[in-house]
PDB file of C-alpha atoms in Angstrom:
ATOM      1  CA  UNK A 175      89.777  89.481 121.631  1.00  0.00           C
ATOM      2  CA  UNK A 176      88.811  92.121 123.852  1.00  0.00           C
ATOM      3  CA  UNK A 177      85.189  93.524 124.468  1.00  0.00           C
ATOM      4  CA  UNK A 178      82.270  91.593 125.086  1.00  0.00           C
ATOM      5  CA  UNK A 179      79.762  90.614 121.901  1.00  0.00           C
ATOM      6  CA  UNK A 180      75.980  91.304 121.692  1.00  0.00           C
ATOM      7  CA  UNK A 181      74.595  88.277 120.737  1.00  0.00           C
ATOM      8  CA  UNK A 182      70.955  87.228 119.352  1.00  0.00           C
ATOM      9  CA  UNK A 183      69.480  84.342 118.171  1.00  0.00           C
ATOM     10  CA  UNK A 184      68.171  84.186 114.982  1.00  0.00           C
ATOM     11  CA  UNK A 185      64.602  85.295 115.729  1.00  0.00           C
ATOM     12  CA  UNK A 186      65.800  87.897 117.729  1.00  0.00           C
ATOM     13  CA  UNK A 187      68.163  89.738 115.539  1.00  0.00           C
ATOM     14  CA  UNK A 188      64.785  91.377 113.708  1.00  0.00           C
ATOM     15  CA  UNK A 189      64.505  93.269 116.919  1.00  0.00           C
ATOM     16  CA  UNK A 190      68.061  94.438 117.642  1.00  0.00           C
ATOM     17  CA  UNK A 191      67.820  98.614 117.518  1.00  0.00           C
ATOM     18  CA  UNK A 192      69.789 100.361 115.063  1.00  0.00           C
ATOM     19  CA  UNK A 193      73.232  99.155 113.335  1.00  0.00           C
ATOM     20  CA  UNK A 194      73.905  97.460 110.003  1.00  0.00           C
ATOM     21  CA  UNK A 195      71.345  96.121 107.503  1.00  0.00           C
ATOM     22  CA  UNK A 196      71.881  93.410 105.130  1.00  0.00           C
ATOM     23  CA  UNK A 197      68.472  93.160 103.511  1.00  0.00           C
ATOM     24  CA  UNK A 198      69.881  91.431 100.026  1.00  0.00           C
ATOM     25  CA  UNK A 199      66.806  91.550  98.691  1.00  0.00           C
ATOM     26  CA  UNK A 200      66.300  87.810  98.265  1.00  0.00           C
ATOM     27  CA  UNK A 201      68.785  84.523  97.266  1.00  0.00           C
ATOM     28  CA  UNK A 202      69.109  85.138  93.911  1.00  0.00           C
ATOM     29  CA  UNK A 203      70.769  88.596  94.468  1.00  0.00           C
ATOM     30  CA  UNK A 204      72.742  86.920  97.058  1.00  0.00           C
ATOM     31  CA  UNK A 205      74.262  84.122  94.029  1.00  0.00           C
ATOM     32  CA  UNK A 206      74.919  87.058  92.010  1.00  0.00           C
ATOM     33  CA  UNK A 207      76.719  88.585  94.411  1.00  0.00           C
ATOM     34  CA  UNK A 208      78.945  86.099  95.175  1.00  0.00           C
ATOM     35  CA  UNK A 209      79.718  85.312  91.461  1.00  0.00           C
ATOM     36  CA  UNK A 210      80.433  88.937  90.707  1.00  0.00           C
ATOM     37  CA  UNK A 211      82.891  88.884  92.980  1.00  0.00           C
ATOM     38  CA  UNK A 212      84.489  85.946  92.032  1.00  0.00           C
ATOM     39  CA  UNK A 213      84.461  87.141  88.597  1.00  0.00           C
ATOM     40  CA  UNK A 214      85.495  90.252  89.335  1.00  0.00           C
ATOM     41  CA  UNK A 215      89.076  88.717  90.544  1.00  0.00           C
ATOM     42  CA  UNK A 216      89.874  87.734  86.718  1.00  0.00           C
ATOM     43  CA  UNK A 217      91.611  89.574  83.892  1.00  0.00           C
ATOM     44  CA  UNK A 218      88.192  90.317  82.642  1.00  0.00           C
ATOM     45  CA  UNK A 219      86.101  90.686  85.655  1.00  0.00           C
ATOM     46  CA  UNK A 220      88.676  93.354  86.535  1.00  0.00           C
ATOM     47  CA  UNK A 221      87.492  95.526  83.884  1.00  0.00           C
ATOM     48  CA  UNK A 222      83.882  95.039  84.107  1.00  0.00           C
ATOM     49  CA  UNK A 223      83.266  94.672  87.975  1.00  0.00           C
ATOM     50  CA  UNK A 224      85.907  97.326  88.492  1.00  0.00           C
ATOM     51  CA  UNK A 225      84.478  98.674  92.035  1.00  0.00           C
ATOM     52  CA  UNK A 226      84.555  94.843  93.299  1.00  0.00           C
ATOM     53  CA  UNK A 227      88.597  94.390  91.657  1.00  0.00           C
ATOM     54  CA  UNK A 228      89.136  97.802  93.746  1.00  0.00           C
ATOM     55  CA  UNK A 229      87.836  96.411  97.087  1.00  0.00           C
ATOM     56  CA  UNK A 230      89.724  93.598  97.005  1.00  0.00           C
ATOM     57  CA  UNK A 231      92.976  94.806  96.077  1.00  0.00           C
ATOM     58  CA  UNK A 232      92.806  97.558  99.031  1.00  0.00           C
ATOM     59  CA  UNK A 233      91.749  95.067 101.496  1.00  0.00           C
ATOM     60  CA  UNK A 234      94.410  92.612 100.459  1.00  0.00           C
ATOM     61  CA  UNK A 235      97.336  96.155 100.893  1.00  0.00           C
ATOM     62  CA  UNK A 236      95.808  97.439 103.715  1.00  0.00           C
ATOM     63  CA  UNK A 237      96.057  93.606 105.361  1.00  0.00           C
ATOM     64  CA  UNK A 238      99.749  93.158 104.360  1.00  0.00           C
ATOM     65  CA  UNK A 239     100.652  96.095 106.280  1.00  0.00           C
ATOM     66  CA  UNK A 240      99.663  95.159 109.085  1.00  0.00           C
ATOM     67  CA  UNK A 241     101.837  93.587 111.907  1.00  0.00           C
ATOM     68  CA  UNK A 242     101.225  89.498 112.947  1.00  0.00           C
ATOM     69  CA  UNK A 243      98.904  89.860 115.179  1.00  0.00           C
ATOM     70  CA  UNK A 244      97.286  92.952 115.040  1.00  0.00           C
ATOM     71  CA  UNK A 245      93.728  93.231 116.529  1.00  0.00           C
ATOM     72  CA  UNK A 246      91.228  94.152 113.348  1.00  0.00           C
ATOM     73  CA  UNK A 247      87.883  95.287 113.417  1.00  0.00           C
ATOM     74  CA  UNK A 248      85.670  94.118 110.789  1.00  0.00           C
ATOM     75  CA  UNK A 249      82.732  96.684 110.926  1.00  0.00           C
ATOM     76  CA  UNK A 250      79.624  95.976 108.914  1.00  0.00           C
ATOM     77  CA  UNK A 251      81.182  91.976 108.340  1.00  0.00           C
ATOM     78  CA  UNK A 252      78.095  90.438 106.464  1.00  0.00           C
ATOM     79  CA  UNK A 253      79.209  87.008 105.730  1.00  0.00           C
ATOM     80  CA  UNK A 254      82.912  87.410 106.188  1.00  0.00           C
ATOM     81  CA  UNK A 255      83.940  87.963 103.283  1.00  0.00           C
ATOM     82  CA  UNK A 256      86.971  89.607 104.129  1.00  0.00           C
ATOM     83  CA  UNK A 257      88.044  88.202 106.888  1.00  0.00           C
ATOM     84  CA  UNK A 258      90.790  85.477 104.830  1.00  0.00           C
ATOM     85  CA  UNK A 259      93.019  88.378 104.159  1.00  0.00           C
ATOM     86  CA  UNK A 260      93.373  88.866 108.212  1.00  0.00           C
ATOM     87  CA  UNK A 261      94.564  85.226 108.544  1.00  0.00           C
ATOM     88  CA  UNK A 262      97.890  86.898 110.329  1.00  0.00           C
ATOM     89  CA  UNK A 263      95.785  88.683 112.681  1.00  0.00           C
ATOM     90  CA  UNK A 264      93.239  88.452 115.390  1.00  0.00           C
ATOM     91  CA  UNK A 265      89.999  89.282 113.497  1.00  0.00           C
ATOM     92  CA  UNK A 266      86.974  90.288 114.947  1.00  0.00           C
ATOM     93  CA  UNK A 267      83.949  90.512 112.148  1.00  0.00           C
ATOM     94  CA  UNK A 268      80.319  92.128 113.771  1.00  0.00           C
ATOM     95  CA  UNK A 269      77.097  93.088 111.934  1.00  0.00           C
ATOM     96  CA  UNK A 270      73.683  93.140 112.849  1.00  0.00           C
ATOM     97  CA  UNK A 271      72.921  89.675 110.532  1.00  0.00           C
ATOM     98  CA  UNK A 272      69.521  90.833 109.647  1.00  0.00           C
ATOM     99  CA  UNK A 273      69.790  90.769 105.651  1.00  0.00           C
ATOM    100  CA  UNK A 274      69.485  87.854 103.299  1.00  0.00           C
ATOM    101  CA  UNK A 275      68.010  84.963 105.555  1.00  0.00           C
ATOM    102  CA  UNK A 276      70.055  82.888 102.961  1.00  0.00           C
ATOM    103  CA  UNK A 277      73.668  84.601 104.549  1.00  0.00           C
ATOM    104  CA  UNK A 278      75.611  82.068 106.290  1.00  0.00           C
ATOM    105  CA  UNK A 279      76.601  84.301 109.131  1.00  0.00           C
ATOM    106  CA  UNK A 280      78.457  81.331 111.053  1.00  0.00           C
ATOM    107  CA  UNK A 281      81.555  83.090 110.741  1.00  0.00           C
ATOM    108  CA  UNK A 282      80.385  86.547 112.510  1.00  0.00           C
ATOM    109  CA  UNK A 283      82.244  86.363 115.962  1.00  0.00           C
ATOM    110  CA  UNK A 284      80.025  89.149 117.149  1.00  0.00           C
ATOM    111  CA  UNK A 285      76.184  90.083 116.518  1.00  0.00           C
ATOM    112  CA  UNK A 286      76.012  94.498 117.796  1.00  0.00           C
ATOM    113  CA  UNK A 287      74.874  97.651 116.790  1.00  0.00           C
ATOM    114  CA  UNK A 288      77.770  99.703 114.683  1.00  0.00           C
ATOM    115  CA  UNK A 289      76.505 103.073 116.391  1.00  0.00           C
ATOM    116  CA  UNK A 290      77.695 101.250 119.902  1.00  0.00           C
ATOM    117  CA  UNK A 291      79.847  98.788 119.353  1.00  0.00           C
ATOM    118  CA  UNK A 292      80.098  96.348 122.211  1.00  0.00           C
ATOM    119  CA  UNK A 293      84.202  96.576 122.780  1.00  0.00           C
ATOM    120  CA  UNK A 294      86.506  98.623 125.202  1.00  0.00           C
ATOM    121  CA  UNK A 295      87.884 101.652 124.240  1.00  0.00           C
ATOM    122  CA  UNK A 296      91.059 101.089 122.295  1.00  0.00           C
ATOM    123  CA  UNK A 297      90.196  97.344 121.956  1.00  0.00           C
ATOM    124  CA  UNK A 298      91.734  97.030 118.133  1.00  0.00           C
ATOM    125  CA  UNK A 299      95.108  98.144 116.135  1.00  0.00           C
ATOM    126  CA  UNK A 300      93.022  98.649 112.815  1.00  0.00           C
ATOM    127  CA  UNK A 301      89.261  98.480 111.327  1.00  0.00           C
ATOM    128  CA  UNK A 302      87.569  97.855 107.992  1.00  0.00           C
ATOM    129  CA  UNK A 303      84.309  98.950 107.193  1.00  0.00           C
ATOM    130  CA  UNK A 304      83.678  98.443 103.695  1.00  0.00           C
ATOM    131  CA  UNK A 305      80.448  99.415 101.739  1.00  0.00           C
ATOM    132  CA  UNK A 306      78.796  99.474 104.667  1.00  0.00           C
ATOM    133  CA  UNK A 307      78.347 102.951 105.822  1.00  0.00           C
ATOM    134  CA  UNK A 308      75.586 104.112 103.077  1.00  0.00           C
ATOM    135  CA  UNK A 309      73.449 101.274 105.012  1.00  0.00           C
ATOM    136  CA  UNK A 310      73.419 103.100 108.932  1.00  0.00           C
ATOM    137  CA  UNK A 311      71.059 105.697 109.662  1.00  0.00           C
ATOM    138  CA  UNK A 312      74.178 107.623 111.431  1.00  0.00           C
ATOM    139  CA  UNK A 313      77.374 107.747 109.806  1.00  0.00           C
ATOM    140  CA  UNK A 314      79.053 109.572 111.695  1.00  0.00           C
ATOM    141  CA  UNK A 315      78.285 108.192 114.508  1.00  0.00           C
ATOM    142  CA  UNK A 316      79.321 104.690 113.891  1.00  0.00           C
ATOM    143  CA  UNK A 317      82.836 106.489 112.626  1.00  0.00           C
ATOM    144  CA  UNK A 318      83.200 107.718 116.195  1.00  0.00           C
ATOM    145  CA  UNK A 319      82.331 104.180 117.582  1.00  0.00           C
ATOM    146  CA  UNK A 320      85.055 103.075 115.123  1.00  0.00           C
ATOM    147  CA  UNK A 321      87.315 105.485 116.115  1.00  0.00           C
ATOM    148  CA  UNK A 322      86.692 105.438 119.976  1.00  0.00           C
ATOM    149  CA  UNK A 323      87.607 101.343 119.425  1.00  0.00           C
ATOM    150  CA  UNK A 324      90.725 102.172 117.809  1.00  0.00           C
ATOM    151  CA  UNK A 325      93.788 102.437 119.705  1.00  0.00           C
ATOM    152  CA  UNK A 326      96.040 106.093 119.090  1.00  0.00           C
ATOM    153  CA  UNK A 327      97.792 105.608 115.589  1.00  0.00           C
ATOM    154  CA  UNK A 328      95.005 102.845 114.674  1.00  0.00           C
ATOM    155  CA  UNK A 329      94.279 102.696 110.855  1.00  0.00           C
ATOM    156  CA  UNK A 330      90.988 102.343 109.475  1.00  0.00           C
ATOM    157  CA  UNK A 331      89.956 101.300 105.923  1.00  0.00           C
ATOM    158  CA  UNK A 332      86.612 102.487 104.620  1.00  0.00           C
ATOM    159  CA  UNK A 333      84.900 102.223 101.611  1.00  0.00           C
ATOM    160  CA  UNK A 334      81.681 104.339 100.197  1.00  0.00           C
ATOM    161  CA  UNK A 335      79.948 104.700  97.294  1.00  0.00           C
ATOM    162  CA  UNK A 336      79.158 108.006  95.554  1.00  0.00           C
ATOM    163  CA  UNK A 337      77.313 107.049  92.216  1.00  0.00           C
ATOM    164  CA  UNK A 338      75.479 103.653  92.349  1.00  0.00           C
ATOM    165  CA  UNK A 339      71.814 102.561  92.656  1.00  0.00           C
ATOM    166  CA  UNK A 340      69.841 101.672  95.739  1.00  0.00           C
ATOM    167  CA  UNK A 341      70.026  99.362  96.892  1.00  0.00           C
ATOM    168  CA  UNK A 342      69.084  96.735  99.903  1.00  0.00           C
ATOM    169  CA  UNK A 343      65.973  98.425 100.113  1.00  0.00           C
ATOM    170  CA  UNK A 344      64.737 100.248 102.549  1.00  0.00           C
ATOM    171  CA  UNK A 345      67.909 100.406 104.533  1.00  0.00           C
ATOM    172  CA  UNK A 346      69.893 102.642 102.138  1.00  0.00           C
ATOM    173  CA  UNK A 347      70.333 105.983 102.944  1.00  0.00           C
ATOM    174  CA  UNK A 348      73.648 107.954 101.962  1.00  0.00           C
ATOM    175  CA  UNK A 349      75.600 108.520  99.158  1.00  0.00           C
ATOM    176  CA  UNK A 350      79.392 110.295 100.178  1.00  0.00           C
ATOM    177  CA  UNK A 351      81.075 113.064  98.265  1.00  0.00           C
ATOM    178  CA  UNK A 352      84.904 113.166  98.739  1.00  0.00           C
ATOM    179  CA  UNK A 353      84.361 116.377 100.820  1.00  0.00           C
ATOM    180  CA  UNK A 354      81.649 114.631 103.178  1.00  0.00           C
ATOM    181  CA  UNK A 355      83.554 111.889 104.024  1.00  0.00           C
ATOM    182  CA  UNK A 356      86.700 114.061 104.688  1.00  0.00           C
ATOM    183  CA  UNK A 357      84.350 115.834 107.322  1.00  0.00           C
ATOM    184  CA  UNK A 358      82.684 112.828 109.061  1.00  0.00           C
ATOM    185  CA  UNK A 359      86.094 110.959 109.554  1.00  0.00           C
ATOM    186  CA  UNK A 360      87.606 114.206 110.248  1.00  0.00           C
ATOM    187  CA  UNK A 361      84.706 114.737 113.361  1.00  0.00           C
ATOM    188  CA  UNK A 362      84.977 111.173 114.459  1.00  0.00           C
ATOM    189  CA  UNK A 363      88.911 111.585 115.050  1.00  0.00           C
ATOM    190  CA  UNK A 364      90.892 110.685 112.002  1.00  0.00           C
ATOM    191  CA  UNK A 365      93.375 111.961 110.375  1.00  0.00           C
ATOM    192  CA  UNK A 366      96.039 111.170 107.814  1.00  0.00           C
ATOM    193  CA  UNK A 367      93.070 111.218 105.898  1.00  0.00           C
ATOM    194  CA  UNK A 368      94.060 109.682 101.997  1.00  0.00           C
ATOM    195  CA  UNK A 369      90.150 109.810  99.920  1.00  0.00           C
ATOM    196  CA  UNK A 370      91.062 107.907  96.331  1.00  0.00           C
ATOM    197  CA  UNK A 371      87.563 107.765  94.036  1.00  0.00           C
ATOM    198  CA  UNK A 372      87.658 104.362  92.388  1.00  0.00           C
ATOM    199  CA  UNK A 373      87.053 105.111  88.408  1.00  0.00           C
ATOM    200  CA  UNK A 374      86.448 108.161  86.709  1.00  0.00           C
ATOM    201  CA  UNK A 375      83.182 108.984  84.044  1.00  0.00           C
ATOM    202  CA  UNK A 376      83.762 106.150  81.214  1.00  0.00           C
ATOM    203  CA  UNK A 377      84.064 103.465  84.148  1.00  0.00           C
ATOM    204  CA  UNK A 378      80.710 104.858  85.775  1.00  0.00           C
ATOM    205  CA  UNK A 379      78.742 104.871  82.141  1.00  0.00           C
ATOM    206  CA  UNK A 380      80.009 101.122  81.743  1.00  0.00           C
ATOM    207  CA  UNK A 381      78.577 100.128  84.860  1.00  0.00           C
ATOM    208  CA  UNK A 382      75.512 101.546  83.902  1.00  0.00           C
ATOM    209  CA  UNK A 383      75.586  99.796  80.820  1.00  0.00           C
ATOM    210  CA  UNK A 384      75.796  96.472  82.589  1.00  0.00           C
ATOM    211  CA  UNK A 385      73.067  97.680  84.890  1.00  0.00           C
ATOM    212  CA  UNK A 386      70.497  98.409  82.101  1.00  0.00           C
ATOM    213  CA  UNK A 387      71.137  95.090  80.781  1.00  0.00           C
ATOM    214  CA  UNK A 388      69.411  93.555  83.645  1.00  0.00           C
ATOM    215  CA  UNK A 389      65.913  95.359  82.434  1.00  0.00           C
ATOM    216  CA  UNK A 390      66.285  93.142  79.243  1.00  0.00           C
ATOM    217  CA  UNK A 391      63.738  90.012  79.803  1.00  0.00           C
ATOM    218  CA  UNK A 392      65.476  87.088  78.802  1.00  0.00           C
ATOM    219  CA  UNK A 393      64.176  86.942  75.075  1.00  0.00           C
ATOM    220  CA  UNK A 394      65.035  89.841  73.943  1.00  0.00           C
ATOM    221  CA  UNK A 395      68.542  90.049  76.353  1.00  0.00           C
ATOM    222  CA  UNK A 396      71.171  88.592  73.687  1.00  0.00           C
ATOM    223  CA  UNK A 397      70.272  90.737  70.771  1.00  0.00           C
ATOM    224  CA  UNK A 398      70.772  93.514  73.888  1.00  0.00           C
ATOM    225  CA  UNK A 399      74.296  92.459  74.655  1.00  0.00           C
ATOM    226  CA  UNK A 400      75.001  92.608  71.350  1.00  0.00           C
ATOM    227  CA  UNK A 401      74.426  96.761  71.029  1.00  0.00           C
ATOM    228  CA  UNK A 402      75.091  97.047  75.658  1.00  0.00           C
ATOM    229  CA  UNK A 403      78.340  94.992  75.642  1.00  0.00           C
ATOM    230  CA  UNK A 404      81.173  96.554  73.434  1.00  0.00           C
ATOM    231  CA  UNK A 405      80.489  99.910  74.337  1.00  0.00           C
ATOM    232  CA  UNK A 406      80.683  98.677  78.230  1.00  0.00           C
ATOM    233  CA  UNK A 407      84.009  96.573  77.523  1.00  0.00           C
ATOM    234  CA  UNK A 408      85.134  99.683  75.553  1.00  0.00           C
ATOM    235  CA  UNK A 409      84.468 102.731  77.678  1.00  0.00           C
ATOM    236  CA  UNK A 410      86.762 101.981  80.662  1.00  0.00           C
ATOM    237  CA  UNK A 411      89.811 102.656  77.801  1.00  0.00           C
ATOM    238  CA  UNK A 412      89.009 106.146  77.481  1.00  0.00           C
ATOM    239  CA  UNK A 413      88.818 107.157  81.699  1.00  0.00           C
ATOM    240  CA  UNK A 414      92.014 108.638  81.551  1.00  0.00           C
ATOM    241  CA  UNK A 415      90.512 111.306  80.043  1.00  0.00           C
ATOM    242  CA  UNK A 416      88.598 112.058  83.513  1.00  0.00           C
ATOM    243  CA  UNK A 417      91.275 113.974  85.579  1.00  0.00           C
ATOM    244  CA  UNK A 418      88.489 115.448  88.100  1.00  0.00           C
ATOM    245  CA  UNK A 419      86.853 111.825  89.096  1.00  0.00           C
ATOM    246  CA  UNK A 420      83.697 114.010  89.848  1.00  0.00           C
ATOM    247  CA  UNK A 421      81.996 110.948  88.646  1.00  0.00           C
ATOM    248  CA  UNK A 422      82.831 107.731  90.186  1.00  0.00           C
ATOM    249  CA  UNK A 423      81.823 104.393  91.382  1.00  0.00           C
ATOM    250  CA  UNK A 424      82.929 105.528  94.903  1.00  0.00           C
ATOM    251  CA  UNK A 425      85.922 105.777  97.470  1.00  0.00           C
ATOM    252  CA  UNK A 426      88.783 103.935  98.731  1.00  0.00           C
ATOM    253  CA  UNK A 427      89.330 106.031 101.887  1.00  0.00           C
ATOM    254  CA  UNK A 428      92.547 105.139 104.645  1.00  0.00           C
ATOM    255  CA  UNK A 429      92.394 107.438 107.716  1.00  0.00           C
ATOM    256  CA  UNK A 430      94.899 107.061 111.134  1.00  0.00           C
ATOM    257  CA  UNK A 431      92.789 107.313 114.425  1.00  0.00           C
ATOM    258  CA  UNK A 432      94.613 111.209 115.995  1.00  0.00           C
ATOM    259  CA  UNK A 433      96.964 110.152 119.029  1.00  0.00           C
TER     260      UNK A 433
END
């Protein structure tokens, strides 16, 4: 793969200016994480974890169009999550690895700062960057750095949220309109720009419901599912009803880097 890699051991990455954090806020988030995923890949899971189904289903498209081969970006990596859907193509996943000491960052190829990204100009075919961008102090910056890696025509993938919670604390610091994002991939050289919010109202208000679950101490938490759960199983039925999407768990944006 082209482009050199900033690399750091593990007691230096604490030190490393700028870029991606992971801060997970402990182990136990990080199991939960995991699991949610997994879950949210069944019949059910796909209704309640609706954001996570989302993600997964545009990674897996925007993967299967691409070419044998292709060069792909993985900006913001974390663990690599992603990266079996590029088994085709020549990945490259880079983050700072500063989050959950727990992570098992074995399969980041590259250790950098999103907001300079260690790699030749034109270095990759297409890019990914997925939940990550709320968690940089520029944005738009590390779009540009994205977009300056990209060869002319290169597609990017990016994914923001719009309504959710902090999170990762204290390295969260945007939430992204439609019209925001439009702007900040439109500065950092993008175009074909496609913005799709994932969920409308009823979907947001069951995810909350899930959320405020979590408040319930374990005692008292099954008599809580009992009144929290329908409603949250039964909401998502009625989001047609949302044509606007003002409210939503976030966006699935595709852009082309401008020739």
């Amino acid at each position: 793969m082209p482009g050199g890699g900033l690399r750091a051991s593990h007691h230096d990455r604490s030190r490393l200016p700028g870029g991606v954090y992971r801060d997970a806020g402990g182990t136990q988030e990080n199991v939960n994480s995991r699991l949610r995923r997994r879950f949210a890949q069944t019949p059910l899971g796909r209704q309640v974890f609706h954001f996570e189904a989302a993600i997964e289903r545009a990674v897996a498209e925007f993967a299967a169009g691409l070419r044998a081969g292709a060069r792909v970006l993985d900006a913001g990596a974390g663990e690599g999550q992603y990266a079996h859907y590029f088994d085709r193509c020549r990945y490259m996943g880079i983050d700072m690895a500063v989050g959950d000491p727990a992570w098992d960052y074995s399969r980041l190829q590259t250790i950098g700062d999103l907001a300079a990204l260690p790699f030749a100009g034109g270095s990759f075919d297409a890019a990914i960057n997925i939940v990550t961008l709320e968690h940089v102090p520029e944005p738009g910056r590390v779009l540009q750095e994205i977009a300056r890696s990209l060869s002319a025509g290169g597609t990017l993938l990016l994914v923001v949220p719009h309504q959710w919670e902090v999170h990762q604390e204290p390295h969260d610091y945007f939430r992204f309109t439609r019209h925001g994002i439009r702007r900040l991939l439109e500065e950092a050289g993008f175009s074909q720009i496609n913005i799709e919010p994932v969920g409308g109202l009823f979907r947001l208000l069951s995810r909350r419901l899930l959320n405020a679950l979590q408040l319930f101490p374990a005692l008292v938490f099954p008599v809580a599912a009992v009144f929290l759960a329908p409603p949250a199983l039964i909401l998502p039925v009625f989001d047609f009803l949302d044509r606007t999407r003002s409210f939503t768990l976030g966006y699935i944006c595709t852009a082309s880097k401008s020739s």
